[in-house]
mmCIF file of C-alpha atoms in Angstrom:
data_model
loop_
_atom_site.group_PDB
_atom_site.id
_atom_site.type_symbol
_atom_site.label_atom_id
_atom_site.label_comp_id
_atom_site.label_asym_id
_atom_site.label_seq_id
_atom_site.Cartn_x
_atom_site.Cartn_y
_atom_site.Cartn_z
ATOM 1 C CA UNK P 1 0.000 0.000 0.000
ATOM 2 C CA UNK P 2 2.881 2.467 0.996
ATOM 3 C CA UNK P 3 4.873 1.672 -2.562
ATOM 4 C CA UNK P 4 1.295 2.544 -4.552
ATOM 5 C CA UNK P 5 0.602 5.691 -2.442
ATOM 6 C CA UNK P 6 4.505 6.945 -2.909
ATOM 7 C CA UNK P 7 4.370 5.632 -6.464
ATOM 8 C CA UNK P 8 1.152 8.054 -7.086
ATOM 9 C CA UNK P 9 2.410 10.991 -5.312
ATOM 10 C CA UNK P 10 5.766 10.727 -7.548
ATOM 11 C CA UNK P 11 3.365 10.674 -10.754
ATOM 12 C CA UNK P 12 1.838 14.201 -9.933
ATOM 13 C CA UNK P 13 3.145 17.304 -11.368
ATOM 14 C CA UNK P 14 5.333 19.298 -9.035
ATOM 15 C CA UNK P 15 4.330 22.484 -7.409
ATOM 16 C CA UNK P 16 6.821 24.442 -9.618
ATOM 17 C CA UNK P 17 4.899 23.026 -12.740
ATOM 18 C CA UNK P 18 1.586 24.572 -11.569
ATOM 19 C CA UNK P 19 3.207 27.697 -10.924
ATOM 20 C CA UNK P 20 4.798 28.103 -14.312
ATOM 21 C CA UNK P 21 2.268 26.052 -16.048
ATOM 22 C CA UNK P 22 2.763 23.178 -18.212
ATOM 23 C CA UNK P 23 0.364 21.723 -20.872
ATOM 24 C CA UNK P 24 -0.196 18.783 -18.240
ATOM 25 C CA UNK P 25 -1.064 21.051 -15.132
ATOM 26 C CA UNK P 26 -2.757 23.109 -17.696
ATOM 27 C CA UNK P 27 -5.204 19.632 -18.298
ATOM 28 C CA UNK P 28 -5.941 19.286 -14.497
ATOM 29 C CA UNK P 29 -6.504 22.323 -13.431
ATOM 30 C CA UNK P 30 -9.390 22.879 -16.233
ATOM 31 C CA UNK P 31 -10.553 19.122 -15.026
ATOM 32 C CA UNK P 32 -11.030 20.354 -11.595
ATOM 33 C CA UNK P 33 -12.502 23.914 -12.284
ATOM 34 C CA UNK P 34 -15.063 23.103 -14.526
ATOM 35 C CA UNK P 35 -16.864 21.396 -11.954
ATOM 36 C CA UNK P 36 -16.484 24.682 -9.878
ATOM 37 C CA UNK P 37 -20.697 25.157 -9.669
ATOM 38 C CA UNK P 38 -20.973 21.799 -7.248
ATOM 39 C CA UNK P 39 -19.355 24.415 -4.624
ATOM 40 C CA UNK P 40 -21.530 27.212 -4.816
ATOM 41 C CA UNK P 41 -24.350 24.508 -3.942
ATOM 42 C CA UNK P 42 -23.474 25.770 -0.364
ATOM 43 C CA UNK P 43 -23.925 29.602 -1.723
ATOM 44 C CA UNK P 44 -27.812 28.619 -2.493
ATOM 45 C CA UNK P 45 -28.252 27.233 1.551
ATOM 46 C CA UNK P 46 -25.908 29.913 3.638
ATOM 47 C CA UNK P 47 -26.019 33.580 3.680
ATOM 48 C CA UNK P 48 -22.596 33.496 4.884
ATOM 49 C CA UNK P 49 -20.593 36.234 2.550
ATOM 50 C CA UNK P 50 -18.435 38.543 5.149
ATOM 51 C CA UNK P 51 -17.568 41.468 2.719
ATOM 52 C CA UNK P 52 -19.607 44.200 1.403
ATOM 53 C CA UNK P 53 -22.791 44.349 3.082
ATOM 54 C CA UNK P 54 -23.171 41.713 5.205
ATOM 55 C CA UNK P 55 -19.577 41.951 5.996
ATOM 56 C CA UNK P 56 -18.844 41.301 10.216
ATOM 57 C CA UNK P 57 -18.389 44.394 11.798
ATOM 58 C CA UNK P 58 -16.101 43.263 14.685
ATOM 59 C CA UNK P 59 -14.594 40.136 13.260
ATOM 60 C CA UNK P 60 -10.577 40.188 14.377
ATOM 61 C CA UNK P 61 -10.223 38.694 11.068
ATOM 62 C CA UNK P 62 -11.403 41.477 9.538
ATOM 63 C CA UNK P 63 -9.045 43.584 6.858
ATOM 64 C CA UNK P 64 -9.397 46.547 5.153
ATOM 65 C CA UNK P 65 -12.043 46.666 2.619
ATOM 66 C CA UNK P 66 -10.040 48.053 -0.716
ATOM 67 C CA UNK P 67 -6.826 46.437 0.205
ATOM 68 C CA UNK P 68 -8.445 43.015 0.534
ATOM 69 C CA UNK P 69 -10.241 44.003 -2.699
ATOM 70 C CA UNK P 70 -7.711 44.656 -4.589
ATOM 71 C CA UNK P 71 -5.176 41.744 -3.240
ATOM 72 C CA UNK P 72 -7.837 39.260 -3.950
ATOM 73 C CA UNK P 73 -8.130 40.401 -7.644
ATOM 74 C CA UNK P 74 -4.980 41.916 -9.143
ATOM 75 C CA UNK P 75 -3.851 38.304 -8.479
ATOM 76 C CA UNK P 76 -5.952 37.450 -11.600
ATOM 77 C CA UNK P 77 -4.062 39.713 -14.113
ATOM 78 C CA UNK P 78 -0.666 39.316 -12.681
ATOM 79 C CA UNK P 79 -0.944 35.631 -12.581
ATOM 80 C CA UNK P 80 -1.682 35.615 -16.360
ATOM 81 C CA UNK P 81 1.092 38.110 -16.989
ATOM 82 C CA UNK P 82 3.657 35.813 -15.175
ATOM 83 C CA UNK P 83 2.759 32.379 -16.923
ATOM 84 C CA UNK P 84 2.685 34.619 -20.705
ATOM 85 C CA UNK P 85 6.224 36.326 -19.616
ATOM 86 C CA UNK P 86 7.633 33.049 -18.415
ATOM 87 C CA UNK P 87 6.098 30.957 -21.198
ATOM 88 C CA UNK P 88 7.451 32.930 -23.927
ATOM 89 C CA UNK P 89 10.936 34.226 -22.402
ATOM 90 C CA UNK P 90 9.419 37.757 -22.252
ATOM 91 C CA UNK P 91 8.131 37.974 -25.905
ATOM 92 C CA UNK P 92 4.571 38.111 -26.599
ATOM 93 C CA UNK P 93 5.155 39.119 -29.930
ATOM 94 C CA UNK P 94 5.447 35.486 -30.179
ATOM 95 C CA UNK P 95 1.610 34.431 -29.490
ATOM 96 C CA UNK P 96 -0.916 35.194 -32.584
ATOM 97 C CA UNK P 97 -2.701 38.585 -32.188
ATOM 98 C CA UNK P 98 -6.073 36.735 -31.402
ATOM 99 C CA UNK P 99 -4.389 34.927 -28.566
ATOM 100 C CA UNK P 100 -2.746 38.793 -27.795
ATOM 101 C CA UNK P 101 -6.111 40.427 -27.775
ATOM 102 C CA UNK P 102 -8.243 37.899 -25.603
ATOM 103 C CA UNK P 103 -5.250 38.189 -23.081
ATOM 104 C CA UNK P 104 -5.616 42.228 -23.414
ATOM 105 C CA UNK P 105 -9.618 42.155 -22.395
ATOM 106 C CA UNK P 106 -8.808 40.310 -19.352
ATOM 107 C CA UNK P 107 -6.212 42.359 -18.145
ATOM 108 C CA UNK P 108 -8.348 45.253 -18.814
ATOM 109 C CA UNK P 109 -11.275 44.346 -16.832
ATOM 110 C CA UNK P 110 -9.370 43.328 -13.564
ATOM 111 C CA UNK P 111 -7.403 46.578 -13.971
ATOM 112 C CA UNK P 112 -10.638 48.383 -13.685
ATOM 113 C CA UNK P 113 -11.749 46.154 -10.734
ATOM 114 C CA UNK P 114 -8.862 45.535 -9.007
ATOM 115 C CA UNK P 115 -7.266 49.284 -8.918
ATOM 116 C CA UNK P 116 -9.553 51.829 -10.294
ATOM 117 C CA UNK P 117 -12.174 50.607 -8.576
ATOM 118 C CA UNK P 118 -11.044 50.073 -5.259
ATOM 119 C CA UNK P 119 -9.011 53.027 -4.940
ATOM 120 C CA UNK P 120 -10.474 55.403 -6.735
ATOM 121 C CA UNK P 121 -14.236 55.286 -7.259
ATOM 122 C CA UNK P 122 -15.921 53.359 -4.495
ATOM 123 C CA UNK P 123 -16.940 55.935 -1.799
ATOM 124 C CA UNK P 124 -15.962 53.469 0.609
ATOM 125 C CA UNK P 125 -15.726 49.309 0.807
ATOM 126 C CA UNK P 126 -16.629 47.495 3.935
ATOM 127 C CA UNK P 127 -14.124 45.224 5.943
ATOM 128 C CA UNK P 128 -13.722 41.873 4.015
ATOM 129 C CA UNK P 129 -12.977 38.825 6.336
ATOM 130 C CA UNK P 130 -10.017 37.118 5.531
ATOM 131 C CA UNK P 131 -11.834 33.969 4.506
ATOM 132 C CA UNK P 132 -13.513 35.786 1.596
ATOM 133 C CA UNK P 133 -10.138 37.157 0.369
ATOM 134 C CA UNK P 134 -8.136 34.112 0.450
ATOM 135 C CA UNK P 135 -11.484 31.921 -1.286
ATOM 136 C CA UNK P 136 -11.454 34.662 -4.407
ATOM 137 C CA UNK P 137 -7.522 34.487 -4.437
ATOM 138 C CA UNK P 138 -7.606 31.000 -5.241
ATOM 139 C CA UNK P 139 -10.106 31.103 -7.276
ATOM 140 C CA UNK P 140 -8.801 34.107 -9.687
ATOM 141 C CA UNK P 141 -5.404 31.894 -9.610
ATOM 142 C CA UNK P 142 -6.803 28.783 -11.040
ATOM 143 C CA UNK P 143 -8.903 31.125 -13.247
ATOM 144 C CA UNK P 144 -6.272 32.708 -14.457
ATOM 145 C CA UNK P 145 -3.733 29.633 -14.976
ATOM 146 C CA UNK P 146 -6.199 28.030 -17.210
ATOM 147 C CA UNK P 147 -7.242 31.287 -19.254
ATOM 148 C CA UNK P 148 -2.871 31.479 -19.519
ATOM 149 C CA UNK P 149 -2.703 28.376 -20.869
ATOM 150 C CA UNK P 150 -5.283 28.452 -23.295
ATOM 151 C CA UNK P 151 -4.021 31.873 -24.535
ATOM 152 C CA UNK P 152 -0.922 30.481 -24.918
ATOM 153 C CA UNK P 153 -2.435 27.317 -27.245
ATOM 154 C CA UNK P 154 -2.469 24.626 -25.091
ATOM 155 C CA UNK P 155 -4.590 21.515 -26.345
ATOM 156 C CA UNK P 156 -6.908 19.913 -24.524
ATOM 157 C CA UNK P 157 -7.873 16.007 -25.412
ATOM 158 C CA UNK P 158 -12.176 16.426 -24.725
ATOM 159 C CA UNK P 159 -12.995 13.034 -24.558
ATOM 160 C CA UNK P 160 -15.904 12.558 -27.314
ATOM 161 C CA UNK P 161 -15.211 15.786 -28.893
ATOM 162 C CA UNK P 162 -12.212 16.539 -32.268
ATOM 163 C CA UNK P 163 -12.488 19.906 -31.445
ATOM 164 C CA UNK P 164 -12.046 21.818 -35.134
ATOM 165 C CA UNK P 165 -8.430 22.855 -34.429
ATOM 166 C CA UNK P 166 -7.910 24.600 -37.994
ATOM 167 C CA UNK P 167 -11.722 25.270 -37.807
ATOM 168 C CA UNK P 168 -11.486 25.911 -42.115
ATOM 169 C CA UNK P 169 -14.522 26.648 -43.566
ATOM 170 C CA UNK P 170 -16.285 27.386 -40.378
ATOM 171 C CA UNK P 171 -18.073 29.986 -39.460
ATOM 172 C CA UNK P 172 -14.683 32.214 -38.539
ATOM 173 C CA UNK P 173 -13.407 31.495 -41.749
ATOM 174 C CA UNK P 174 -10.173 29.606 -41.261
ATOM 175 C CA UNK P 175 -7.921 31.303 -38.751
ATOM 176 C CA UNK P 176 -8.935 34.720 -38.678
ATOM 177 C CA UNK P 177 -10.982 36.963 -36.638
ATOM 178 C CA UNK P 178 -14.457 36.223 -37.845
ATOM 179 C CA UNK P 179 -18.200 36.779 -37.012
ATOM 180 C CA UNK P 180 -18.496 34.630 -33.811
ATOM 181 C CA UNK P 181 -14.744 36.355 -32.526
ATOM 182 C CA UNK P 182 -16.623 40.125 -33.519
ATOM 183 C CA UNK P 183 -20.089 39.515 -32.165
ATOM 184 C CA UNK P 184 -18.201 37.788 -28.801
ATOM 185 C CA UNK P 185 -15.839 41.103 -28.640
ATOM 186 C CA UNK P 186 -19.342 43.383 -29.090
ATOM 187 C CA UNK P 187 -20.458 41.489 -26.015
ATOM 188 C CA UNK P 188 -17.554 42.147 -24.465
ATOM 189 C CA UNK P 189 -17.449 45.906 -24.795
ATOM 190 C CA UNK P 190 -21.259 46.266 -23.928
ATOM 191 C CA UNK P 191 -21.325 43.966 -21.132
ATOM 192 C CA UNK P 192 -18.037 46.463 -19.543
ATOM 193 C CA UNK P 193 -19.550 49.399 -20.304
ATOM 194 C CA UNK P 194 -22.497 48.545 -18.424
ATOM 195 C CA UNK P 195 -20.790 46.870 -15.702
ATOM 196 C CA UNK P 196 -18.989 50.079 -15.021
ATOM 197 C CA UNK P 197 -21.988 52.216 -15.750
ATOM 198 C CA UNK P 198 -24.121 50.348 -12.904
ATOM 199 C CA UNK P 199 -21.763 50.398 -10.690
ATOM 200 C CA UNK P 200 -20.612 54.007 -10.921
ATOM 201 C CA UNK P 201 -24.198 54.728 -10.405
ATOM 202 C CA UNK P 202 -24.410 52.363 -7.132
ATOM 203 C CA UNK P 203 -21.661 54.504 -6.208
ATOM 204 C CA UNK P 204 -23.060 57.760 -6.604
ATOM 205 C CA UNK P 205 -26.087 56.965 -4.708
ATOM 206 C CA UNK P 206 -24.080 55.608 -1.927
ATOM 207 C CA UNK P 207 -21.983 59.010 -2.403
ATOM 208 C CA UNK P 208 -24.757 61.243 -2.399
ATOM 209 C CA UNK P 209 -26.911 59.489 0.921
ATOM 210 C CA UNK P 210 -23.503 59.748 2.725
ATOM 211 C CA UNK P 211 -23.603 63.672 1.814
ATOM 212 C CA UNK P 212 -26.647 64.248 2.852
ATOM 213 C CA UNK P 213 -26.496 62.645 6.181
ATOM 214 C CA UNK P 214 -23.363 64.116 6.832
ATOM 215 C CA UNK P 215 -24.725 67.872 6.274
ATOM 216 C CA UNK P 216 -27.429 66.803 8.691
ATOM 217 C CA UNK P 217 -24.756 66.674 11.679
ATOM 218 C CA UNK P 218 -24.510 69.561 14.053
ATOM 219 C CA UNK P 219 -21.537 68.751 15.598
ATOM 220 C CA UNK P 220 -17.754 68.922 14.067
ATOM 221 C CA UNK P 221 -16.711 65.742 14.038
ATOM 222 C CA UNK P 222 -14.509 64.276 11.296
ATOM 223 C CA UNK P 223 -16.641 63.303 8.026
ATOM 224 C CA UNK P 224 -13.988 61.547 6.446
ATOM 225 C CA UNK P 225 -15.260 58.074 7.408
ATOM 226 C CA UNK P 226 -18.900 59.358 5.967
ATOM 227 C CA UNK P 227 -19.620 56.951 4.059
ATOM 228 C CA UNK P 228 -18.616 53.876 5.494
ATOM 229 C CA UNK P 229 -21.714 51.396 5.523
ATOM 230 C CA UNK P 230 -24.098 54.261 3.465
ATOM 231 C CA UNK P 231 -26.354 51.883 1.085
ATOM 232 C CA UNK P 232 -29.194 52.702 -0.557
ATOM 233 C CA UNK P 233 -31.224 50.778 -2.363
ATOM 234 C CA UNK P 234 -31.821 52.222 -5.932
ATOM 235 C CA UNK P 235 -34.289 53.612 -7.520
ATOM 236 C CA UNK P 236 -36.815 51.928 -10.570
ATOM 237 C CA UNK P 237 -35.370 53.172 -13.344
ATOM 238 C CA UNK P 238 -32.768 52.968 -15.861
ATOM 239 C CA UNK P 239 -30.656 49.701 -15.456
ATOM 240 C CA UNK P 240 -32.147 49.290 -11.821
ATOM 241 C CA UNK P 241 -35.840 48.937 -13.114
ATOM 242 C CA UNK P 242 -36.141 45.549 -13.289
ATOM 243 C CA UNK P 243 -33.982 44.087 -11.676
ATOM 244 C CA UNK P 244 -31.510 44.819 -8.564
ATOM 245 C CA UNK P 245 -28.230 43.856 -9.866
ATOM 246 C CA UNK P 246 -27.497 44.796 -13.318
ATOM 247 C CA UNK P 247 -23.833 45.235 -12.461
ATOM 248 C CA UNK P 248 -23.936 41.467 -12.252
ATOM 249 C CA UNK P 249 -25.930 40.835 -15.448
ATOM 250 C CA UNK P 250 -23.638 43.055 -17.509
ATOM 251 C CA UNK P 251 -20.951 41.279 -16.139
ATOM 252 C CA UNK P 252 -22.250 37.615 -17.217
ATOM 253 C CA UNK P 253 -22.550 38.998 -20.585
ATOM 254 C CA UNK P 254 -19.071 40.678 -20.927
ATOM 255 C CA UNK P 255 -17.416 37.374 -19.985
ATOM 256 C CA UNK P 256 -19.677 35.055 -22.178
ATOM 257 C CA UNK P 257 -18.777 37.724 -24.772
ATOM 258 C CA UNK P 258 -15.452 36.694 -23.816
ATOM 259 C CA UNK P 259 -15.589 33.790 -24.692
ATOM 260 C CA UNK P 260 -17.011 34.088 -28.216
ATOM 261 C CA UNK P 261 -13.829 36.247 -29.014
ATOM 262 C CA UNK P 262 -12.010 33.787 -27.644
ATOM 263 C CA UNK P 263 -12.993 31.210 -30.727
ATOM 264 C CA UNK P 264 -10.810 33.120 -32.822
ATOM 265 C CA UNK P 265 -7.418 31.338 -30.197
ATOM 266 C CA UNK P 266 -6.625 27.842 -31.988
ATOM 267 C CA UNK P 267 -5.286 25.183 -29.859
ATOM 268 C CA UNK P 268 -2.385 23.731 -30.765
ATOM 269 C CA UNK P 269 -2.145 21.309 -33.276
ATOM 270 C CA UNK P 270 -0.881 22.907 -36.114
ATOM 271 C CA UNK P 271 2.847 24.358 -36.639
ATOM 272 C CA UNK P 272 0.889 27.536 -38.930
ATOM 273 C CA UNK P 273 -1.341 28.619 -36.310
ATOM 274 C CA UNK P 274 0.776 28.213 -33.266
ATOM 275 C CA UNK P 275 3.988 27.009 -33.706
ATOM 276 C CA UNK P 276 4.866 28.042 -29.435
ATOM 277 C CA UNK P 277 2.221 25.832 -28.487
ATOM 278 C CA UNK P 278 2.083 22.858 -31.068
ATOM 279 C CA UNK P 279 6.077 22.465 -29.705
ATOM 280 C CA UNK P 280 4.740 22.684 -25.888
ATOM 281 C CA UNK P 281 2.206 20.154 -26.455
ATOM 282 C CA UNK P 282 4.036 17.372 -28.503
ATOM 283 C CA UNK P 283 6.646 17.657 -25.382
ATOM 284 C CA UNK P 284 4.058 16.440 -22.971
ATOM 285 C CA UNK P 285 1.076 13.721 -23.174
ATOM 286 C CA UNK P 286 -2.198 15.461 -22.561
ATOM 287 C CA UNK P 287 -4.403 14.059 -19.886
ATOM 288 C CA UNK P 288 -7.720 13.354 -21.614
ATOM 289 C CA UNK P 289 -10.704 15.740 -19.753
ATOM 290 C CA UNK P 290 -14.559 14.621 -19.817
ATOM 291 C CA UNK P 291 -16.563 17.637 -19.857
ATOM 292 C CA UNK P 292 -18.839 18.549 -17.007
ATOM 293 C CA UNK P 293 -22.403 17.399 -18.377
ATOM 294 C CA UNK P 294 -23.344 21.445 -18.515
ATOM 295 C CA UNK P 295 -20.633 22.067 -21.031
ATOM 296 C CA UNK P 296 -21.718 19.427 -23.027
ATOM 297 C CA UNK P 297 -24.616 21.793 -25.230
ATOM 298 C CA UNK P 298 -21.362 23.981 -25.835
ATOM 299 C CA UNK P 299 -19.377 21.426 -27.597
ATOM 300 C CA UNK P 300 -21.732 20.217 -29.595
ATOM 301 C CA UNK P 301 -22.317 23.706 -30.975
ATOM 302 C CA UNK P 302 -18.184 24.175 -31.459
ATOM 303 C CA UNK P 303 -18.166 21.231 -33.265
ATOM 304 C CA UNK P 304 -21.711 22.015 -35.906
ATOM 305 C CA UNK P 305 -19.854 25.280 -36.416
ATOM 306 C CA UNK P 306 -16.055 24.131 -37.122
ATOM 307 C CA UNK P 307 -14.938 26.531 -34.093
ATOM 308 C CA UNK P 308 -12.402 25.876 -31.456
ATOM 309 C CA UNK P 309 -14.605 25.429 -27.649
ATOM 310 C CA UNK P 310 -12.887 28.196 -25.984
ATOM 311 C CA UNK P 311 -13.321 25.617 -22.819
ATOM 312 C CA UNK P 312 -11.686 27.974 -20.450
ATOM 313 C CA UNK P 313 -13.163 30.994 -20.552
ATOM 314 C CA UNK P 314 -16.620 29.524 -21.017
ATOM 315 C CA UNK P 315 -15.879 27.695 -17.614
ATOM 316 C CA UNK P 316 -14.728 30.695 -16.402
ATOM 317 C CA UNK P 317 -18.432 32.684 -17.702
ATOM 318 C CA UNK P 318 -20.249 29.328 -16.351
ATOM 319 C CA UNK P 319 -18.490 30.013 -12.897
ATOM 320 C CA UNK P 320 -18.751 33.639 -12.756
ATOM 321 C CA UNK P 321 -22.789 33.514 -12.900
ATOM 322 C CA UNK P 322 -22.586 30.311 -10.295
ATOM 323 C CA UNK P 323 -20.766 32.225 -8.226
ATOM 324 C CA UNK P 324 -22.562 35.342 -8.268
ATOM 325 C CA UNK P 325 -26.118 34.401 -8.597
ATOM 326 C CA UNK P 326 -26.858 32.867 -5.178
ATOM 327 C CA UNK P 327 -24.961 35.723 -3.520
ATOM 328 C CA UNK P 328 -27.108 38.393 -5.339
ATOM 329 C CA UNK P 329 -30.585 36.217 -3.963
ATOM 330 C CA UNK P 330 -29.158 36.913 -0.592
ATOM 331 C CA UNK P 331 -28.588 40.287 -1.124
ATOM 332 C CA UNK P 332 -31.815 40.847 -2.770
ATOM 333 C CA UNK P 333 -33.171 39.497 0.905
ATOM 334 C CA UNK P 334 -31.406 42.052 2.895
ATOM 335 C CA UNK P 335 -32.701 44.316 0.884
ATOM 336 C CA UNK P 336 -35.563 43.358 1.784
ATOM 337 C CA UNK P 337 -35.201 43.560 5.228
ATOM 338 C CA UNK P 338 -33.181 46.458 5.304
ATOM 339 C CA UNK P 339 -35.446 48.811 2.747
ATOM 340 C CA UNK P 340 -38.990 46.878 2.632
ATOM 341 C CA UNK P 341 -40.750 45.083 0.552
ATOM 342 C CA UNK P 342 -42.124 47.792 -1.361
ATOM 343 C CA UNK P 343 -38.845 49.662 -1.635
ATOM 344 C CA UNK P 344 -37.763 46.605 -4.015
ATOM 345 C CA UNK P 345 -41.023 45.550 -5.094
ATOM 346 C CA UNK P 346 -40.946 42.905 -8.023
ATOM 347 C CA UNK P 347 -37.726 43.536 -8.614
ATOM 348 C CA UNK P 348 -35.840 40.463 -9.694
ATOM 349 C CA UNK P 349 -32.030 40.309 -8.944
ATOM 350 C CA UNK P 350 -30.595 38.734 -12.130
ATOM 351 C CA UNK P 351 -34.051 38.096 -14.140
ATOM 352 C CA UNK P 352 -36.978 41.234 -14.833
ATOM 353 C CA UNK P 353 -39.673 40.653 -12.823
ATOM 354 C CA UNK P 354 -38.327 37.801 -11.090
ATOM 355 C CA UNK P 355 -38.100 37.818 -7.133
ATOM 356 C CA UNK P 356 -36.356 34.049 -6.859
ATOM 357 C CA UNK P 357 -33.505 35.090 -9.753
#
C-alpha cells in the first residue's frame, strides 16, 4: 500500500509546474474547475458572505475593505502576466494577435476592478474577512492559470469531442478573426460598459446618501469616514428597473462575450497557427478531460460550427454567474429587510420581474 501511495504521489506534477504552467497542469486544473458550480451549492443554503454588506463588523479577522479588494483580484491579471512572460521568455510578440487580444480584455477588466475601482471610485468598501479574500484568491489563480494556458495554445484532449483545431470553412473562416470572434468582442465591450456604468451609479447613490447625512450633523466631528456602511437601495429606473443587480448581469454577458472572441485562439495542433504551443504540447502527453455534463450543449455547438470550444473561458463565464447568482438572492433578501418590501417591489435580482432570480 505504501509503494502505490509513494508511487502516485511521484506521478503528480510538481508544485513548480503549476506555478509556471505546463500543458499537463494546464489539463488538471481545467478538469477540476469546470466542476467549480458543485461548490456554490453551499452559496444557495448559507447567507454566509463577510464582505460588502453583510460583511462582520467586529470580526478580528477582519481587513481593510479596498486592500483586501484589490489583493484578492490583481492576483488574476498578474498571474496571467507571469505564466505569458515566463512561457514565452518575455516575448509576446510570439503568441498570434487573437491569442494577444483575448489576453488584453482580461487584463483590462481586472485593472478596472482591481485598482480603479477600489481606490479610486468606491466611496468606501466594507471590511472583508479574511476567509472571503483568500477563497477569491484561489479562485482568480486557477482562473487565471487556465485562461494562460489556453491563450498560450495549449490543447486539450475532450474526450468525445475533435475539437475543429484549424476550424477551415467554419463559421470564422479559417484562422482569422471572424463573425463569432466580432459579435463575442461586441459582447464584451457592452457587457463592460455597463458593468462600469451600474456600478458608478451604485456609487453615486451611496456618495450622495452619505452627503446628505453628513450635512445633517450639528456637531464637528470628522466626516472623512462618511460613508462607510451608506447603502441605498436604488431607484426603478434605468438599469435598476427591473432588476436589482445589473452590475452582475452586464458582467455575465461581458465574460460570455469573452468567450465568443475567444474562438478566434486555436489550440495547438498545427505548426501555422501556433507554432509556441504545437512544440509545448508534442513535449508532454495530454491528460484526456470529460466535460462537465453542462458544457456538453457547448461542444456540440463548437463542433456544428467548425470553431475551437474556448473551454476555459466559457468555464470561467459558467463560474462567474454560479458564483454570483446565489450571492445576489441573498442580497436581494437584505434588501428586503433592510429597505422593505415595497422599496424593491418585483424587482428580480438577475431576471426582470423575477423575485427568486
Amino acid at each position: 500500500m505504501g509503494s502505490m501511495i509513494s508511487s502516485s504521489m511521484s506521478s503528480l506534477p510538481s508544485l513548480r509546474e503549476f506555478i509556471t504552467l505546463t500543458p499537463k497542469t494546464y489539463a488538471i486544473l481545467v478538469n477540476i474547475f469546470q466542476y467549480f458550480p458543485v461548490v456554490t451549492i453551499a452559496q444557495w443554503l448559507l447567507s454566509y458572505h463577510p464582505a460588502g454588506k453583510t460583511s462582520l463588523r467586529t470580526s478580528p479577522l477582519n481587513l481593510p475593505g479596498r486592500l483586501a479588494w484589490c489583493v484578492m483580484e490583481i492576483i488574476a491579471p498578474l498571474n496571467l502576466l507571469y505564466i505569458l512572460h515566463t512561457s514565452l521568455s518575455g516575448d509576446f510578440s510570439l503568441l498570434p494577435w487573437q491569442n494577444q487580444l483575448v489576453g488584453l480584455l482580461y487584463v483590462v477588466h481586472y485593472v478596472n476592478r482591481a485598482v480603479i475601482s477600489p481606490w479610486f471610485v468606491a466611496p468606501s468598501m466594507s471590511p472583508i474577512h479574511v476567509f472571503v479574500m483568500v477563497s477569491a484568491m484561489g479562485f482568480n489563480w486557477v482562473n487565471s492559470s487556465c485562461l494562460a494556458g489556453w491563450v498560450l495554445g495549449y490543447g486539450l484532449d475532450v474526450g468525445g469531442f475533435s475539437g475543429a483545431v484549424e476550424g477551415n470553412g467554419g463559421v470564422n473562416g479559417g484562422t482569422g478573426f471572424g463573425l463569432i470572434p466580432c459579435v463575442g468582442l461586441g459582447l464584451f465591450v457592452v457587457g463592460m460598459v455597463g458593468n462600469v456604468y451600474s456600478e458608478r451609479a451604485l456609487f453615486r447613490l451611496r456618495r450622495e446618501e452619505g452627503d446628505k447625512r453628513a450635512a445633517k450633523k450639528t456637531d464637528n466631528n470628522d466626516t472623512n469616514d462618511k460613508y462607510h456602511k451608506v447603502y441605498v437601495i436604488p431607484p426603478k429606473q434605468g438599469v435598476f428597473h427591473s432588476i436589482l443587480y445589473p452590475h452582475y448581469v452586464f458582467e455575465w454577458i461581458e465574460w460570455f462575450g469573452f468567450a465568443l472572441a475567444g474562438t478566434a485562439i486555436f489550440p495547438a495542433g498545427s505548426s501555422s497557427v501556433n507554432p509556441i504551443a504545437a512544440t509545448a504540447t508534442a513535449a508532454a502527453t495530454v491528460p484526456r478531460i470529460r466535460l462537465a455534463p453542462w458544457l456538453v450543449p457547448a461542444a456540440v455547438v463548437s463542433e456544428k460550427l467548425r470553431v475551437p470550444l474556448p473551454l476555459p473561458a466559457l468555464v470561467f463565464a459558467v463560474n462567474a454567474v454560479a458564483n454570483m447568482l446565489p450571492h445576489a438572492r441573498w442580497g436581494r433578501k437584505w434588501y428586503v429587510e433592510k429597505f422593505g418590501e415595497e422599496a424593491v417591489g418585483s424587482r428580480g435580482v438577475a431576471v426582470p420581474w423575477c423575485p427568486w432570480l
